Amino acid sequence: MELRPADSAVASARDASSRFQEARVVTPALAFGFIAIVLVLVVGVVVALANVGTVYRAAGAVAHTSAVKTQLQALLASLIDAETGERGYIITGNDSYLEPYTRGVAAAATELGRVRQLTADNPEQQIDLDRVAAETRVKLDELAKAIQARREKDFEAGQAVVLTNVGKRTMDGIRAVVARMEAREDALLASRTVAADRAYNTARWTALTIGAVGLVVVAALFVVTRKVGTERKAAVNLAEQLRVTLSSIGDGVIATDAVGRVTQMNLVAERLTGWTEGEARGRRLEEIFVIVNEGTRQPVENPIKRALSERVIVGLANHTVLIARNGPEVPIDDSAAPIQTPDGSVQGAVLVFRDVTARRRTERERSNLIAELQAAVHTRDEFLSIAAHELRNPVNAVQLQLVGILRAFQRGSGGAEEMGSQSFRDRVSQANAQVGRLTRLLDNLLDVSRIRGGSIALELEDVDLKDVVENITSQFLAEARPGQVTVNAPQPAVGRWDRLRLEQVVSNVLSNAIKYGEGRPILISLDHDAHAARLSVQDHGIGIAPEQQERLFARFERGVSQRQYGGFGLGLWITRQLVEAMGGEITVASRAGQGATFSIVLPTSGAAAAERGKST
Amino acid sequence: MKTQILVVDDDAGSRNALTTLLRDEGFTVIGLPGGREAMEYLRESPPPKLLVLDLMMPDVDGWDLRHAQKQDPRLAAIPVIAVSAAGKLPDADAQFRKPLDYEQFLVAVRRYVKPA
C-alpha cells in the first residue's frame, strides 16, 4: 500500500514515542546508580566503624598489657622495698629503717588490688594472681616475724628468721609466677598486636575497596547521567522537531488522547476547522471536527472512534464535508490511525485530513467533460444513423425511376419513340430532381464541416433578394400544394450578398415551412429600407413550443421527433450560420399548433457589416 | 376501376416512382402523402387489396395507420407491406428497406394482388 502522508505522520509519531520510551528506560538506571552510591557509603561507614572499633580495641589491649606488666613490676618493687626496710632494721635495730618496709607493705596491697582489677576478665591470670597474693602474704608474714624477733630479742633472732630461707623461696616463687603472668600478658599482647594489624589491614583494604567501588559507581552514574541528559535533550529536540513538522504538514492534523480528546492540532487543521489549538485542546474531537455526508447531510461517524476502538487505520467515506466552526464547508478526504506504543497500548489517535475542493472541482469538470464527450459521440452516432436513413429516400426514388426506365427497355419499347414519350421524360427528370436532392443533402453535410472549420467563403455581389425568393419558390412548387405558397415582394431588395448562399437560406426556410406546414397556406413577405432587407416566411402548421425554439437552431436538432419528420436536423443551423456570416440575423416566432414565422434581417452591406460586427 | 393497391409515403419522389412502376405492371394504384389522408381514403372508399406503407411520416405515421386499420373489422384483413428507410412494423405481412429491391417487392405484391 502506498504510504500516505497520514500514515507516515503516524509512523513518525510512533517512532517518537518509542524514543521517549527509551529516555524513560534510562531514568531507572539513574535511580539505581544513586541507590548503589548510598549503599556503598552505608557499607563503607559500617565497615569503617567496625574496623576502627577493632583497631581501637587492639590498641586498648596493648595498653592494658603494659599496665598489667607495670603493676606486676610495681608489686615486685614494693615487696623488695619491704624486704629492704626489714633487712635495714634487722641490721641496725633502728626503727627509721622500717619506713621502706611500711611503704612497701601498703603498696603491695594496693598493687595487688590493681592487678586484680586489670586482669579481672582473665581467669588464668586471676588464678596466678591468687598464688602471688598467697605468696605475698607468706613473704610479708616472714618479714613481720623477722622484724618482731629483732625487736623483741636481738640481731641473731632476726637473722635466724631470715636464714630460714622462707623469704627467699617465697620471693623466688612470686618472681616466677609474675614472670609467668608477664609472659601470658606478652603472649596476649602479641596476639592482640596481630589482631590490631589485621584490623588495620582490613580497614585499609576495605577503605580502598569501598573507595574504588564508590569511584566506579560515581563514574557509572556520571555516564548514565550524561546519557540521560543527552536522551532528554534529544527527546526535547525530537518533540520540537515533531511540533515544527506537524505545523508544516500541508494537511490538517489533529491528535487526540486515548478517549478522543484533542491534544494537538496544526495550522492547517486550525484553518479548516476554525478552532485554535488552545481553544480545542481538551475538547472532544466531535466538537471540533464536524463532518456530514455531502449528499444526505447526515452526520458521518468520526473515524477516530474506530481507530481507537478497533486499532486500525480508518479512511473516510467519500463525499464528506467538514463544517467549520464559523460555518464554511469544505469537502475533505481523511484518515485516522491509532497512536500505539511499541508494547501495543493505544495512547491516542491521529487524524489527517485535507481540503479536496480543487480535486472535487477537477473531478466534476472531468465528469462534465466526459458527459459532453459522450453526448457528442452519441450525437455523432445518431447523426450518422439519421444521415444513412435520410439518404435512403432519394436513393430509393432514383433507383425506382431507373427500374422503370430499365423495364421500359426490357419490354422492347426503349426506342426513340419511347424515349421521346412524356412518361419517359418525366422519369428521367424526376430521377434528376432526386439526384439534386441528394446533392443538397451532401452539400449540407459538407457545409457542416466547412462552417465548423470556420471557412465559409462568401462570393459577394449585388443580389436582388426578390429574384432569389421567386426563383426558389418556383422550384418548390412541385413539393407544395397548388396555391399553398404566396409571395408578397412588391419591390426589388438589392444588397451585397453571396447569391448561392442566399438561395440556400431561402430554400431551407421555405422547405421547412412546407415540411411542417401541414399543407396550409405559406406567406413569404419581403421589404427593405436603406440599410437592410427583411424576409419573413410564415406557415400555419404544427408550430414550435417556446422551449424548443432555441434548440431549433442548434446542430443536429429539430423541433419534432425524427420518427415523424426526417431530415438531418442541420437546415436551420446552417441557415443561421450563413445569415450571420452575411451580417444578418434569423429569429422565430411561434406557438405549438399555431404555425411559425421565421424572420431574416440582412444588412444590405452584407459581409462587410458582419466584419464590422466582429471587430467591435 | 376498383383500387387494388394503396401506396402511403410522405416522400413524393419515392411515392411517385413506385406508383408509376406498379401501374406499369397493370395494377390499379393510388398514392397518398400521409397516414391521415390514407385513413380518410379507407373510411370513404372500398377497401383495397393491399397496403404499401412507409413508416416514418409526419402527423399520422405508418405504425399509427396500421394500428387504426387493425381496429376496423372492415379493414383489418388487408395485407400490409412495409417499405421504410428505418424502423420495422412487427406485424406486417412483408418488410422492405429503402432503396427497394423492386423484383422481390413485386413477388410479394403478386402474392396478394393479381393485375386487373
XYZ file of C-alpha atoms in Angstrom:
732
model
C 0.000 0.000 0.000
C 1.198 3.474 -0.771
C 2.262 5.292 2.389
C 0.072 8.357 2.519
C 1.078 11.470 4.454
C -1.320 10.452 7.191
C 0.320 7.068 7.570
C 3.846 8.463 7.569
C 2.851 11.008 10.212
C 1.538 8.140 12.279
C 4.768 6.226 11.724
C 6.934 9.153 12.835
C 4.707 9.726 15.864
C 5.195 6.092 16.732
C 8.958 6.439 16.296
C 8.994 9.486 18.551
C 7.002 7.664 21.171
C 9.473 4.779 21.189
C 12.362 7.217 21.602
C 10.601 8.847 24.537
C 10.215 5.346 25.877
C 13.991 4.779 25.675
C 14.559 8.003 27.552
C 12.287 6.728 30.256
C 14.193 3.408 30.408
C 17.397 5.300 31.269
C 15.881 7.004 34.310
C 15.648 3.808 36.471
C 19.352 3.230 35.735
C 19.988 6.652 37.183
C 17.943 5.828 40.280
C 19.779 2.533 40.599
C 23.078 4.412 40.446
C 22.077 6.677 43.289
C 20.894 3.736 45.355
C 24.225 1.975 44.700
C 26.185 5.019 45.855
C 24.129 5.241 49.031
C 24.642 1.513 49.628
C 28.403 1.811 49.085
C 28.512 4.744 51.521
C 26.474 2.907 54.156
C 28.527 -0.267 53.814
C 31.710 1.819 53.873
C 30.699 3.625 57.049
C 29.601 0.412 58.796
C 32.764 -1.439 57.814
C 34.941 1.542 58.729
C 33.242 1.824 62.125
C 33.743 -1.897 62.712
C 37.408 -1.634 61.704
C 38.002 1.440 63.847
C 36.429 -0.469 66.769
C 38.726 -3.414 66.166
C 41.836 -1.207 65.886
C 40.712 0.758 68.946
C 40.211 -2.425 70.950
C 43.606 -3.784 69.831
C 45.319 -0.565 70.906
C 43.431 -0.747 74.233
C 44.582 -4.298 74.725
C 48.249 -3.329 74.140
C 47.928 -0.541 76.722
C 46.195 -2.913 79.094
C 49.011 -5.429 78.799
C 51.581 -2.729 79.556
C 49.536 -1.628 82.564
C 49.329 -5.162 83.900
C 53.077 -5.627 83.487
C 53.835 -2.273 85.137
C 51.581 -3.118 88.064
C 53.230 -6.533 88.429
C 56.701 -4.889 88.443
C 55.406 -2.324 90.943
C 54.214 -5.199 93.154
C 57.626 -6.765 92.983
C 59.243 -3.370 93.701
C 57.024 -2.814 96.738
C 57.922 -6.295 98.075
C 61.615 -5.518 97.516
C 61.122 -2.193 99.314
C 59.511 -4.033 102.252
C 62.380 -6.587 102.320
C 64.985 -3.775 102.097
C 63.379 -1.987 105.090
C 63.271 -5.311 107.074
C 66.996 -6.036 106.383
C 67.983 -2.479 107.391
C 66.053 -2.791 110.665
C 67.453 -6.239 111.453
C 70.960 -4.974 110.903
C 70.567 -1.658 112.785
C 67.619 -2.168 115.033
C 66.837 1.377 114.204
C 63.087 1.950 113.575
C 63.817 4.576 110.931
C 64.914 1.721 108.621
C 61.350 0.350 108.756
C 59.989 3.205 106.629
C 60.567 1.390 103.236
C 59.074 -1.725 104.846
C 55.914 0.072 105.868
C 55.557 1.740 102.441
C 56.273 -1.497 100.571
C 53.660 -3.446 102.616
C 50.996 -0.806 101.879
C 51.957 -0.527 98.226
C 51.932 -4.298 97.734
C 48.314 -4.480 98.802
C 47.412 -1.619 96.501
C 49.315 -3.107 93.549
C 47.687 -6.488 94.075
C 44.259 -4.857 94.029
C 45.105 -3.017 90.800
C 46.400 -6.128 89.063
C 43.290 -7.984 90.157
C 41.168 -5.295 88.622
C 43.183 -5.221 85.390
C 43.022 -8.963 84.917
C 39.500 -9.452 86.158
C 38.492 -10.773 82.673
C 41.315 -13.321 82.564
C 40.701 -16.391 84.802
C 44.237 -17.785 84.251
C 45.806 -14.516 85.473
C 43.328 -14.435 88.385
C 44.404 -17.926 89.452
C 48.093 -16.923 89.215
C 47.287 -13.678 90.973
C 45.731 -15.704 93.828
C 49.062 -17.580 94.078
C 51.010 -14.308 94.014
C 48.712 -12.936 96.740
C 49.191 -16.091 98.852
C 52.992 -15.999 98.415
C 52.950 -12.240 99.165
C 51.126 -12.946 102.414
C 53.725 -15.650 103.275
C 56.542 -13.214 102.352
C 55.052 -10.391 104.362
C 54.478 -12.771 107.351
C 58.146 -13.845 107.200
C 59.237 -10.178 107.112
C 56.950 -9.333 110.026
C 58.261 -12.349 112.016
C 61.893 -11.302 111.394
C 61.192 -7.715 112.480
C 59.329 -8.926 115.544
C 62.207 -11.262 116.528
C 64.818 -8.413 116.224
C 62.650 -6.045 118.178
C 61.807 -8.461 120.882
C 65.098 -10.246 121.035
C 68.174 -9.369 119.163
C 70.014 -9.293 115.828
C 70.631 -13.070 115.837
C 67.000 -13.867 116.415
C 66.074 -11.682 113.420
C 68.857 -13.157 111.311
C 67.664 -16.667 112.215
C 64.243 -15.934 110.747
C 65.877 -14.616 107.562
C 68.162 -17.614 107.435
C 65.156 -19.929 107.318
C 65.201 -19.035 103.574
C 61.413 -18.861 103.586
C 61.697 -15.258 102.416
C 63.961 -16.062 99.552
C 61.891 -19.047 98.407
C 58.733 -17.092 98.604
C 60.241 -14.201 96.696
C 61.557 -16.575 94.034
C 58.063 -18.133 93.820
C 56.479 -14.714 93.438
C 59.002 -13.771 90.767
C 58.308 -16.998 88.861
C 54.524 -16.515 88.926
C 54.881 -12.835 87.996
C 57.194 -13.849 85.150
C 54.560 -16.351 84.001
C 51.865 -13.706 84.207
C 54.024 -11.291 82.295
C 54.729 -13.940 79.684
C 50.986 -14.538 79.407
C 50.413 -10.818 79.020
C 53.180 -10.733 76.404
C 51.516 -13.574 74.545
C 48.225 -11.739 74.738
C 49.982 -8.597 73.572
C 51.450 -10.431 70.598
C 48.102 -11.870 69.564
C 46.415 -8.526 70.143
C 49.049 -6.795 68.051
C 48.392 -9.287 65.225
C 44.651 -8.629 65.565
C 45.311 -4.895 65.549
C 47.458 -5.264 62.429
C 44.761 -7.375 60.813
C 42.134 -4.826 61.764
C 44.277 -2.070 60.332
C 44.806 -4.026 57.105
C 41.149 -4.882 56.890
C 40.265 -1.271 57.470
C 42.773 -0.159 54.825
C 41.613 -2.657 52.189
C 38.007 -2.064 52.976
C 38.559 1.649 52.613
C 40.377 1.143 49.333
C 37.734 -1.277 48.030
C 34.850 0.932 49.050
C 36.636 3.916 47.590
C 37.175 2.047 44.317
C 33.595 0.772 44.199
C 32.393 4.263 45.025
C 34.505 5.690 42.228
C 33.172 3.082 39.766
C 29.598 3.771 40.825
C 30.142 7.519 40.584
C 31.725 7.079 37.157
C 28.843 4.881 36.019
C 26.437 7.390 37.439
C 28.208 10.150 35.568
C 27.946 8.203 32.328
C 24.307 7.383 32.939
C 23.519 10.977 33.897
C 25.209 12.201 30.762
C 23.275 9.682 28.714
C 20.009 10.669 30.367
C 20.838 14.293 29.696
C 21.596 13.565 26.059
C 18.486 11.466 25.656
C 16.360 14.076 27.323
C 17.837 16.749 25.089
C 17.280 14.517 22.070
C 13.712 13.884 23.200
C 13.127 17.600 23.612
C 14.698 18.243 20.208
C 12.586 15.489 18.703
C 9.456 16.886 20.292
C 10.310 20.326 18.906
C 11.125 18.824 15.523
C 7.822 16.931 15.566
C 5.943 20.071 16.532
C 7.540 22.011 13.661
C 6.953 19.109 11.277
C 3.346 18.853 12.392
C 2.720 22.538 11.845
C 4.441 22.385 8.449
C 2.364 19.498 7.103
C 0.174 20.657 4.244
C -2.720 18.566 5.529
C -4.749 19.190 8.650
C -3.500 17.080 11.556
C -5.295 16.604 14.873
C -4.026 14.321 17.599
C -6.220 13.078 20.432
C -5.693 11.186 23.644
C -6.968 7.662 24.224
C -10.537 8.858 24.871
C -10.682 11.096 21.815
C -9.959 14.498 23.347
C -7.860 16.889 21.314
C -4.228 17.185 22.391
C -2.638 18.835 19.379
C -3.575 20.333 16.044
C -1.584 22.058 13.345
C -2.149 25.324 11.480
C -3.971 23.750 8.549
C -6.319 21.966 10.945
C -6.916 25.278 12.715
C -7.732 26.966 9.419
C -10.058 24.198 8.204
C -11.915 23.723 11.481
C -11.975 27.353 12.607
C -10.682 26.359 16.078
C -7.308 27.303 17.505
C -5.223 24.673 19.204
C -5.600 26.463 22.529
C -9.407 26.505 22.251
C -9.624 22.940 21.044
C -7.253 21.258 23.479
C -9.116 19.003 25.894
C -12.392 19.137 23.959
C -13.926 16.082 22.355
C -12.959 15.728 18.694
C -16.630 15.547 17.597
C -16.980 19.125 18.783
C -14.059 20.374 16.693
C -14.307 18.113 13.678
C -17.933 18.162 12.499
C -18.437 16.118 9.342
C -21.529 15.282 7.287
C -22.266 13.465 4.082
C -22.217 15.874 1.154
C -25.390 14.459 -0.369
C -27.568 13.349 2.561
C -26.314 15.955 5.094
C -26.389 13.144 7.663
C -23.589 13.163 10.253
C -20.705 10.864 9.382
C -19.127 8.732 12.110
C -15.883 10.205 13.343
C -13.030 7.975 12.080
C -11.063 8.493 15.312
C -13.671 6.447 17.148
C -12.984 3.318 15.129
C -9.247 3.939 15.068
C -9.286 3.955 18.888
C -11.665 1.058 19.423
C -10.509 -1.270 16.653
C -6.890 -0.102 16.474
C -6.949 0.102 12.702
C -6.233 2.830 10.187
C -9.601 4.184 9.070
C -10.187 6.035 5.809
C -13.120 8.399 5.440
C -16.124 7.664 3.288
C -16.337 9.577 0.041
C -18.141 12.897 -0.258
C -17.573 14.026 3.310
C -17.909 17.703 4.128
C -16.242 19.376 7.113
C -18.339 22.110 8.680
C -16.037 24.711 10.190
C -16.814 26.424 13.479
C -17.792 29.670 11.763
C -19.925 27.935 9.138
C -17.953 27.408 5.922
C -17.995 23.906 4.476
C -15.064 22.187 2.868
C -15.114 18.830 1.101
C -12.397 16.712 2.691
C -10.590 13.458 2.472
C -9.128 11.974 5.622
C -7.803 9.039 7.554
C -7.325 8.269 11.222
C -4.838 5.970 12.887
C -4.283 4.848 16.478
C -1.072 6.062 18.182
C 0.321 2.840 19.589
C 3.390 2.389 21.763
C 5.747 -0.477 20.898
C 4.112 -2.565 23.630
C 0.767 -2.171 21.855
C -1.059 0.165 24.212
C -3.090 2.915 22.498
C -2.114 6.395 23.671
C -4.468 8.219 21.350
C -5.189 8.706 17.693
C -4.074 10.979 14.914
C -6.420 12.348 12.276
C -5.108 13.644 8.961
C -7.415 15.447 6.549
C -7.138 17.646 3.510
C -9.216 20.112 1.562
C -10.222 18.406 -1.678
C -12.208 21.305 -3.157
C -9.831 21.580 -6.096
C -9.859 17.850 -6.676
C -13.647 17.712 -6.464
C -13.820 20.546 -8.963
C -11.427 18.754 -11.286
C -13.429 15.558 -10.903
C -16.636 17.423 -11.628
C -15.100 19.141 -14.642
C -13.761 15.851 -15.844
C -17.089 14.100 -15.445
C -18.810 17.024 -17.180
C -16.293 16.806 -19.968
C -16.817 13.060 -20.206
C -20.577 13.599 -20.289
C -20.145 16.210 -23.011
C -17.892 13.920 -24.978
C -20.319 11.040 -24.559
C -23.150 13.295 -25.674
C -21.068 14.383 -28.651
C -20.286 10.794 -29.556
C -23.954 9.901 -29.113
C -24.982 12.843 -31.307
C -22.484 11.810 -33.942
C -23.673 8.191 -33.900
C -27.270 9.304 -34.057
C -26.443 11.703 -36.842
C -24.668 9.007 -38.841
C -27.702 6.777 -38.428
C -30.060 9.604 -39.426
C -27.851 10.551 -42.372
C -27.865 6.945 -43.608
C -31.670 6.859 -43.335
C -32.099 10.283 -44.908
C -30.077 9.337 -47.924
C -32.245 6.255 -48.445
C -35.345 8.166 -49.667
C -33.774 9.998 -52.608
C -31.667 6.962 -53.500
C -34.845 4.872 -53.353
C -36.646 7.278 -55.660
C -33.758 7.393 -58.154
C -33.496 3.615 -58.090
C -37.235 3.144 -58.734
C -37.126 5.599 -61.632
C -34.159 3.723 -63.073
C -36.027 0.401 -62.624
C -38.911 1.899 -64.592
C -36.583 3.051 -67.371
C -34.867 -0.356 -67.435
C -38.175 -2.204 -67.638
C -39.260 0.023 -70.482
C -36.163 -1.047 -72.366
C -36.788 -4.714 -71.411
C -40.292 -4.523 -72.841
C -38.543 -3.745 -76.105
C -40.059 -0.368 -76.431
C -36.940 1.633 -75.491
C -36.624 3.092 -78.975
C -36.509 6.679 -79.987
C -40.276 6.826 -79.833
C -40.369 5.625 -76.258
C -37.546 7.902 -75.243
C -39.442 10.789 -76.673
C -42.594 9.970 -74.691
C -43.820 12.163 -71.843
C -43.646 9.384 -69.232
C -40.045 8.630 -70.094
C -39.113 12.294 -69.858
C -40.957 12.519 -66.512
C -38.994 9.580 -65.150
C -35.633 10.985 -66.186
C -36.448 14.451 -64.839
C -37.746 13.048 -61.564
C -34.618 10.914 -61.194
C -32.617 14.051 -61.888
C -34.573 16.007 -59.267
C -33.828 13.268 -56.710
C -30.144 13.418 -57.582
C -30.391 17.201 -56.989
C -31.943 16.469 -53.603
C -29.137 14.048 -52.775
C -26.634 16.693 -53.785
C -28.273 19.207 -51.441
C -28.108 16.718 -48.584
C -24.445 16.077 -49.304
C -23.836 19.841 -49.579
C -25.416 20.271 -46.188
C -23.063 17.659 -44.744
C -20.130 19.387 -46.370
C -21.319 22.765 -45.079
C -21.270 21.416 -41.545
C -17.600 20.636 -41.713
C -16.867 23.881 -43.578
C -18.708 26.007 -41.050
C -17.184 24.063 -38.159
C -13.783 24.713 -39.686
C -14.671 28.427 -39.941
C -14.200 28.570 -43.694
C -17.420 29.780 -45.300
C -16.103 31.579 -48.344
C -18.615 34.189 -49.476
C -18.637 35.463 -53.029
C -20.245 38.850 -52.617
C -22.053 40.507 -55.467
C -25.125 42.694 -55.898
C -28.028 40.326 -55.488
C -31.758 41.064 -55.664
C -33.377 39.073 -52.875
C -36.757 39.358 -54.657
C -35.288 37.387 -57.603
C -33.879 34.743 -55.318
C -37.196 34.312 -53.463
C -39.230 33.977 -56.630
C -36.737 31.590 -58.198
C -36.603 29.257 -55.155
C -40.377 29.369 -54.680
C -40.891 28.198 -58.237
C -38.517 25.266 -57.611
C -40.633 24.169 -54.655
C -43.957 24.277 -56.450
C -43.827 20.518 -57.007
C -43.464 19.870 -53.281
C -46.117 22.330 -52.170
C -49.842 22.144 -52.789
C -51.176 24.232 -55.622
C -51.616 27.790 -54.377
C -50.162 26.984 -50.963
C -47.269 29.460 -51.242
C -47.906 33.195 -51.683
C -45.070 35.686 -52.245
C -45.538 39.318 -51.228
C -42.468 41.103 -52.600
C -43.556 44.415 -54.101
C -40.074 45.797 -54.766
C -36.562 44.578 -55.502
C -34.258 44.363 -52.458
C -30.651 44.572 -53.554
C -27.638 44.035 -51.289
C -24.014 42.769 -51.268
C -24.594 39.072 -50.664
C -23.496 35.628 -51.850
C -26.177 34.543 -54.317
C -25.816 30.764 -53.851
C -25.755 31.023 -50.055
C -28.784 33.314 -50.162
C -30.621 30.711 -52.299
C -29.633 28.070 -49.727
C -31.067 30.222 -46.919
C -34.403 30.858 -48.674
C -34.616 27.244 -49.797
C -34.022 25.916 -46.281
C -36.587 28.182 -44.671
C -39.184 27.506 -47.358
C -38.667 23.717 -47.365
C -39.032 23.848 -43.612
C -42.324 25.718 -43.932
C -43.622 23.171 -46.440
C -42.403 20.212 -44.372
C -44.033 21.360 -41.153
C -46.804 23.486 -42.683
C -49.359 20.663 -42.874
C -50.368 21.838 -46.342
C -51.794 25.102 -45.055
C -51.038 28.493 -46.682
C -47.485 29.831 -46.525
C -46.822 33.568 -46.873
C -43.418 34.895 -47.928
C -43.017 38.657 -47.358
C -40.111 40.850 -48.361
C -39.474 44.520 -47.633
C -36.408 46.674 -47.193
C -35.025 50.087 -46.329
C -31.691 51.744 -46.939
C -29.836 49.514 -44.522
C -31.456 46.124 -44.514
C -33.779 43.685 -46.211
C -36.382 41.793 -44.171
C -37.682 38.411 -45.279
C -40.340 36.535 -43.350
C -41.770 33.096 -44.062
C -44.992 32.353 -42.239
C -46.689 28.952 -42.136
C -49.764 27.686 -40.287
C -48.505 24.242 -39.437
C -47.565 22.400 -36.271
C -45.608 25.299 -34.820
C -42.857 25.105 -32.230
C -43.268 25.195 -28.463
C -41.305 28.115 -26.896
C -38.978 25.724 -25.030
C -37.994 24.113 -28.341
C -37.274 27.345 -30.186
C -33.675 27.894 -29.104
C -32.774 24.268 -29.784
C -34.159 24.707 -33.271
C -31.046 26.486 -34.478
C -28.630 24.033 -32.870
C -26.795 21.424 -34.858
C -28.491 18.029 -35.311
C -31.610 19.321 -33.610
C -35.191 19.570 -34.760
C -38.353 20.703 -33.066
C -40.091 17.390 -33.658
C -39.296 13.684 -33.495
C -37.013 12.103 -36.061
C -39.530 9.254 -36.339
C -42.153 11.521 -37.814
C -40.081 14.113 -39.595
C -36.931 13.058 -41.334
C -34.002 15.312 -42.080
C -30.534 15.830 -40.733
C -31.565 18.476 -38.267
C -28.984 20.681 -39.986
C -31.081 23.014 -42.148
C -31.781 25.764 -39.628
C -28.342 25.519 -38.067
C -26.704 26.018 -41.472
C -29.200 28.772 -42.305
C -28.326 30.641 -39.148
C -24.580 30.307 -39.775
C -24.998 31.610 -43.324
C -27.240 34.508 -42.308
C -24.805 35.507 -39.569
C -21.882 35.197 -41.980
C -23.620 37.789 -44.130
C -24.063 40.037 -41.098
C -27.748 39.193 -40.610
C -29.971 37.646 -38.013
C -32.667 34.932 -38.059
C -35.402 34.640 -35.456
C -38.540 32.585 -34.999
C -41.916 33.456 -33.519
C -44.266 30.565 -32.922
C -46.601 28.676 -30.640
C -47.197 24.974 -30.671
C -50.001 24.118 -33.119
C -50.257 27.662 -34.419
C -47.638 27.814 -37.163
C -44.316 29.595 -37.185
C -42.847 32.759 -38.648
C -39.140 32.812 -39.449
C -37.755 36.337 -39.878
C -34.438 37.080 -41.504
C -32.872 40.533 -41.437
C -29.941 41.019 -43.797
C -27.907 44.268 -43.915
C -27.579 45.413 -47.497
C -23.850 45.874 -46.950
C -23.675 42.096 -46.390
C -20.453 40.577 -45.136
C -18.858 43.979 -44.611
C -21.366 44.560 -41.826
C -20.509 41.160 -40.456
C -16.825 42.099 -40.383
C -17.669 45.356 -38.606
C -19.771 43.437 -36.137
C -16.903 41.085 -35.368
C -14.380 43.836 -34.857
C -16.454 45.610 -32.202
C -61.879 0.898 -61.662
C -61.551 -0.500 -58.176
C -58.299 0.422 -56.473
C -56.120 -2.600 -55.747
C -53.050 -1.069 -54.091
C -52.786 1.945 -51.768
C -49.239 3.408 -51.510
C -48.724 5.722 -48.488
C -45.391 7.617 -48.381
C -44.642 11.233 -47.432
C -41.597 11.249 -49.715
C -43.039 12.406 -53.034
C -40.098 11.131 -55.099
C -40.360 7.600 -53.779
C -44.178 7.600 -53.856
C -44.460 8.808 -57.443
C -41.790 6.440 -58.758
C -43.389 3.433 -57.033
C -46.975 4.141 -58.119
C -45.818 4.652 -61.723
C -43.941 1.340 -61.690
C -46.886 -0.587 -60.210
C -49.264 0.935 -62.773
C -46.842 -0.197 -65.472
C -47.273 -3.740 -64.092
C -51.013 -3.374 -64.643
C -52.160 -2.689 -61.083
C -54.660 -0.065 -60.104
C -52.729 2.160 -57.669
C -53.381 5.252 -55.590
C -50.537 7.090 -53.822
C -51.155 9.222 -50.712
C -48.672 11.518 -48.845
C -49.572 10.619 -45.229
C -51.389 8.471 -42.692
C -54.185 10.971 -42.185
C -55.007 11.065 -45.894
C -54.889 7.247 -46.038
C -57.299 6.937 -43.116
C -59.705 9.324 -44.822
C -59.458 7.359 -48.032
C -60.023 3.995 -46.343
C -63.018 5.321 -44.460
C -64.736 6.591 -47.573
C -63.701 4.196 -50.345
C -63.982 0.452 -50.922
C -61.069 -1.338 -49.212
C -58.001 -2.016 -51.419
C -56.429 -5.458 -51.693
C -53.016 -4.313 -50.417
C -51.480 -1.501 -48.338
C -47.887 -0.404 -49.059
C -46.812 1.692 -46.066
C -43.893 3.975 -45.371
C -43.350 4.111 -41.583
C -41.647 7.389 -40.746
C -44.156 10.084 -41.711
C -45.253 13.334 -40.082
C -48.534 13.505 -38.164
C -50.152 10.053 -38.533
C -47.268 7.666 -39.244
C -47.175 4.078 -40.574
C -47.431 2.486 -37.160
C -50.485 4.632 -36.278
C -52.142 3.767 -39.543
C -51.542 0.038 -39.058
C -52.981 0.264 -35.559
C -56.113 2.044 -36.784
C -56.536 -0.456 -39.608
C -56.485 -3.408 -37.229
C -59.119 -1.740 -35.065
C -61.539 -1.577 -38.023
C -63.057 -5.044 -38.812
C -63.774 -3.925 -42.322
C -60.077 -3.170 -42.963
C -58.226 -5.465 -40.580
C -57.672 -8.272 -43.071
C -55.982 -6.134 -45.733
C -52.384 -7.339 -46.114
C -49.666 -4.739 -45.436
C -46.205 -4.421 -46.969
C -43.939 -2.018 -45.034
C -41.340 -0.066 -47.038
C -39.190 2.176 -44.900
C -35.802 3.846 -44.643
C -35.692 2.948 -40.967
C -37.820 1.135 -38.407
C -39.874 -2.027 -38.529
C -43.561 -2.851 -38.459
C -43.605 -6.108 -36.460
C -46.932 -7.445 -37.724
C -46.500 -6.512 -41.402
C -47.029 -9.262 -43.981
C -43.738 -8.275 -45.618
C -40.932 -5.818 -44.819
C -38.717 -3.929 -47.273
C -35.896 -1.490 -46.708
C -35.311 1.557 -48.924
C -33.707 1.596 -51.514
C -36.224 -1.022 -52.584
C -35.317 -4.374 -54.148
C -38.073 -4.000 -56.713
C -38.047 -7.603 -58.059
C -38.519 -9.073 -54.557
C -41.108 -6.401 -53.790
C -43.051 -7.345 -56.928
C -43.047 -11.037 -55.928
C -44.537 -10.022 -52.549
C -47.134 -7.774 -54.193
C -48.217 -10.523 -56.583
C -48.771 -12.846 -53.670
C -51.720 -10.659 -52.618
C -52.873 -8.931 -55.810
C -53.344 -10.047 -59.407
C -53.106 -7.307 -62.021
C -56.502 -6.084 -63.069
